[in-house]
Amino acid sequence: QVQVVESGGGLVQAGGSLRLSCKASGLTFNNYAMGWFRQAPGKEREGVSCISWLGDSTYYADSVKGRFIISRDNVKNTLYLQMNSLKPEDTAMYYCAVKGRPYGFGCSPSPDDYHYWGQGTQVTVSS
């Protein structure tokens, strides 16, 4: 049974930093591209960042480019999202997800391409 568990969210002031972690089990972690998504109240879920199964290709939404860094540790089966220079508009529930199929080229920012999801971790940035 695949389990995806996020952690690391919290309340931070604007300009601060947080590091989100996502541990996936029940699958061969290093065979799958992984993604971070977020959803604010009243808004659709959006792709924030993703990383290929090899870790050699990444994607960042324009809104977070230059501030967020995605990485993966295939020994620990863990995905990370380092979030710096946080803004109030980054406030959302953040979700980690495993792509629906193993291997492949690059990664996808579309939630439709991901099959296993965590429960989310709340990030709140105060102004």
PDB file of N, CA, C and O in Angstrom, residues 78-107:
ATOM      1  N   THR A  78      12.598  10.330   0.256  1.00  0.00           N
ATOM      2  CA  THR A  78      12.041  11.592   0.707  1.00  0.00           C
ATOM      3  C   THR A  78      12.226  12.684  -0.335  1.00  0.00           C
ATOM      4  O   THR A  78      13.284  12.806  -0.947  1.00  0.00           O
ATOM      5  N   LEU A  79      11.177  13.462  -0.487  1.00  0.00           N
ATOM      6  CA  LEU A  79      11.167  14.626  -1.362  1.00  0.00           C
ATOM      7  C   LEU A  79      11.152  15.871  -0.487  1.00  0.00           C
ATOM      8  O   LEU A  79      10.530  15.880   0.574  1.00  0.00           O
ATOM      9  N   TYR A  80      11.842  16.909  -0.938  1.00  0.00           N
ATOM     10  CA  TYR A  80      11.912  18.145  -0.167  1.00  0.00           C
ATOM     11  C   TYR A  80      11.484  19.336  -1.019  1.00  0.00           C
ATOM     12  O   TYR A  80      11.603  19.323  -2.244  1.00  0.00           O
ATOM     13  N   LEU A  81      11.024  20.378  -0.326  1.00  0.00           N
ATOM     14  CA  LEU A  81      10.791  21.663  -0.972  1.00  0.00           C
ATOM     15  C   LEU A  81      11.294  22.745  -0.024  1.00  0.00           C
ATOM     16  O   LEU A  81      10.688  22.980   1.024  1.00  0.00           O
ATOM     17  N   GLN A  82      12.422  23.338  -0.378  1.00  0.00           N
ATOM     18  CA  GLN A  82      12.961  24.450   0.393  1.00  0.00           C
ATOM     19  C   GLN A  82      12.294  25.723  -0.102  1.00  0.00           C
ATOM     20  O   GLN A  82      12.409  26.057  -1.287  1.00  0.00           O
ATOM     21  N   MET A  83      11.614  26.413   0.795  1.00  0.00           N
ATOM     22  CA  MET A  83      10.875  27.613   0.413  1.00  0.00           C
ATOM     23  C   MET A  83      11.502  28.813   1.119  1.00  0.00           C
ATOM     24  O   MET A  83      11.489  28.885   2.353  1.00  0.00           O
ATOM     25  N   ASN A  84      12.036  29.720   0.327  1.00  0.00           N
ATOM     26  CA  ASN A  84      12.686  30.918   0.850  1.00  0.00           C
ATOM     27  C   ASN A  84      11.923  32.162   0.423  1.00  0.00           C
ATOM     28  O   ASN A  84      11.122  32.116  -0.512  1.00  0.00           O
ATOM     29  N   SER A  85      12.206  33.268   1.103  1.00  0.00           N
ATOM     30  CA  SER A  85      11.572  34.548   0.772  1.00  0.00           C
ATOM     31  C   SER A  85      10.068  34.395   0.624  1.00  0.00           C
ATOM     32  O   SER A  85       9.468  34.855  -0.361  1.00  0.00           O
ATOM     33  N   LEU A  86       9.473  33.765   1.588  1.00  0.00           N
ATOM     34  CA  LEU A  86       8.043  33.471   1.499  1.00  0.00           C
ATOM     35  C   LEU A  86       7.213  34.735   1.499  1.00  0.00           C
ATOM     36  O   LEU A  86       7.554  35.737   2.150  1.00  0.00           O
ATOM     37  N   LYS A  87       6.107  34.675   0.757  1.00  0.00           N
ATOM     38  CA  LYS A  87       5.187  35.800   0.615  1.00  0.00           C
ATOM     39  C   LYS A  87       3.802  35.381   1.117  1.00  0.00           C
ATOM     40  O   LYS A  87       3.467  34.197   1.101  1.00  0.00           O
ATOM     41  N   PRO A  88       2.987  36.332   1.510  1.00  0.00           N
ATOM     42  CA  PRO A  88       1.625  35.975   1.945  1.00  0.00           C
ATOM     43  C   PRO A  88       0.858  35.181   0.884  1.00  0.00           C
ATOM     44  O   PRO A  88       0.060  34.301   1.231  1.00  0.00           O
ATOM     45  N   GLU A  89       1.126  35.454  -0.380  1.00  0.00           N
ATOM     46  CA  GLU A  89       0.431  34.728  -1.451  1.00  0.00           C
ATOM     47  C   GLU A  89       0.881  33.278  -1.592  1.00  0.00           C
ATOM     48  O   GLU A  89       0.293  32.522  -2.365  1.00  0.00           O
ATOM     49  N   ASP A  90       1.898  32.882  -0.853  1.00  0.00           N
ATOM     50  CA  ASP A  90       2.302  31.470  -0.819  1.00  0.00           C
ATOM     51  C   ASP A  90       1.458  30.664   0.169  1.00  0.00           C
ATOM     52  O   ASP A  90       1.578  29.437   0.222  1.00  0.00           O
ATOM     53  N   THR A  91       0.612  31.338   0.917  1.00  0.00           N
ATOM     54  CA  THR A  91      -0.246  30.658   1.884  1.00  0.00           C
ATOM     55  C   THR A  91      -1.175  29.684   1.175  1.00  0.00           C
ATOM     56  O   THR A  91      -1.907  30.068   0.256  1.00  0.00           O
ATOM     57  N   ALA A  92      -1.126  28.430   1.583  1.00  0.00           N
ATOM     58  CA  ALA A  92      -1.936  27.385   0.951  1.00  0.00           C
ATOM     59  C   ALA A  92      -1.698  26.062   1.673  1.00  0.00           C
ATOM     60  O   ALA A  92      -0.778  25.950   2.490  1.00  0.00           O
ATOM     61  N   MET A  93      -2.498  25.082   1.314  1.00  0.00           N
ATOM     62  CA  MET A  93      -2.209  23.701   1.692  1.00  0.00           C
ATOM     63  C   MET A  93      -1.275  23.146   0.626  1.00  0.00           C
ATOM     64  O   MET A  93      -1.575  23.253  -0.576  1.00  0.00           O
ATOM     65  N   TYR A  94      -0.180  22.577   1.056  1.00  0.00           N
ATOM     66  CA  TYR A  94       0.801  22.024   0.139  1.00  0.00           C
ATOM     67  C   TYR A  94       0.720  20.504   0.142  1.00  0.00           C
ATOM     68  O   TYR A  94       0.717  19.879   1.204  1.00  0.00           O
ATOM     69  N   TYR A  95       0.683  19.960  -1.072  1.00  0.00           N
ATOM     70  CA  TYR A  95       0.553  18.523  -1.254  1.00  0.00           C
ATOM     71  C   TYR A  95       1.747  17.964  -2.022  1.00  0.00           C
ATOM     72  O   TYR A  95       2.240  18.590  -2.959  1.00  0.00           O
ATOM     73  N   CYS A  96       2.126  16.776  -1.629  1.00  0.00           N
ATOM     74  CA  CYS A  96       3.146  16.018  -2.347  1.00  0.00           C
ATOM     75  C   CYS A  96       2.439  14.916  -3.127  1.00  0.00           C
ATOM     76  O   CYS A  96       1.426  14.364  -2.659  1.00  0.00           O
ATOM     77  N   ALA A  97       2.963  14.592  -4.299  1.00  0.00           N
ATOM     78  CA  ALA A  97       2.316  13.564  -5.104  1.00  0.00           C
ATOM     79  C   ALA A  97       3.341  12.765  -5.886  1.00  0.00           C
ATOM     80  O   ALA A  97       4.410  13.278  -6.244  1.00  0.00           O
ATOM     81  N   VAL A  98       2.969  11.522  -6.156  1.00  0.00           N
ATOM     82  CA  VAL A  98       3.789  10.602  -6.936  1.00  0.00           C
ATOM     83  C   VAL A  98       3.179  10.464  -8.316  1.00  0.00           C
ATOM     84  O   VAL A  98       1.966  10.227  -8.453  1.00  0.00           O
ATOM     85  N   LYS A  99       4.003  10.579  -9.341  1.00  0.00           N
ATOM     86  CA  LYS A  99       3.488  10.491 -10.705  1.00  0.00           C
ATOM     87  C   LYS A  99       2.877   9.112 -10.948  1.00  0.00           C
ATOM     88  O   LYS A  99       3.306   8.126 -10.369  1.00  0.00           O
ATOM     89  N   GLY A 100       1.900   9.059 -11.822  1.00  0.00           N
ATOM     90  CA  GLY A 100       1.141   7.846 -12.030  1.00  0.00           C
ATOM     91  C   GLY A 100       1.915   6.698 -12.626  1.00  0.00           C
ATOM     92  O   GLY A 100       1.608   5.534 -12.377  1.00  0.00           O
ATOM     93  N   ARG A 101       2.926   7.014 -13.431  1.00  0.00           N
ATOM     94  CA  ARG A 101       3.716   5.967 -14.077  1.00  0.00           C
ATOM     95  C   ARG A 101       5.188   6.159 -13.755  1.00  0.00           C
ATOM     96  O   ARG A 101       5.663   7.286 -13.639  1.00  0.00           O
ATOM     97  N   PRO A 102       5.930   5.067 -13.643  1.00  0.00           N
ATOM     98  CA  PRO A 102       7.366   5.201 -13.337  1.00  0.00           C
ATOM     99  C   PRO A 102       8.160   5.670 -14.546  1.00  0.00           C
ATOM    100  O   PRO A 102       7.658   5.681 -15.681  1.00  0.00           O
ATOM    101  N   TYR A 103       9.370   6.045 -14.303  1.00  0.00           N
ATOM    102  CA  TYR A 103      10.335   6.447 -15.330  1.00  0.00           C
ATOM    103  C   TYR A 103       9.795   7.624 -16.135  1.00  0.00           C
ATOM    104  O   TYR A 103       9.208   8.537 -15.587  1.00  0.00           O
ATOM    105  N   GLY A 104      10.017   7.641 -17.428  1.00  0.00           N
ATOM    106  CA  GLY A 104       9.571   8.749 -18.268  1.00  0.00           C
ATOM    107  C   GLY A 104      10.589   9.868 -18.308  1.00  0.00           C
ATOM    108  O   GLY A 104      11.626   9.834 -17.630  1.00  0.00           O
ATOM    109  N   PHE A 105      10.296  10.880 -19.094  1.00  0.00           N
ATOM    110  CA  PHE A 105      11.191  12.009 -19.266  1.00  0.00           C
ATOM    111  C   PHE A 105      10.669  13.201 -18.485  1.00  0.00           C
ATOM    112  O   PHE A 105       9.487  13.526 -18.540  1.00  0.00           O
ATOM    113  N   GLY A 106      11.564  13.839 -17.769  1.00  0.00           N
ATOM    114  CA  GLY A 106      11.197  15.036 -17.065  1.00  0.00           C
ATOM    115  C   GLY A 106      10.119  14.815 -16.022  1.00  0.00           C
ATOM    116  O   GLY A 106      10.016  13.736 -15.433  1.00  0.00           O
ATOM    117  N   CYS A 107       9.321  15.846 -15.799  1.00  0.00           N
ATOM    118  CA  CYS A 107       8.208  15.733 -14.870  1.00  0.00           C
ATOM    119  C   CYS A 107       7.087  16.645 -15.360  1.00  0.00           C
ATOM    120  O   CYS A 107       7.275  17.401 -16.303  1.00  0.00           O
TER     121      CYS A 107
END
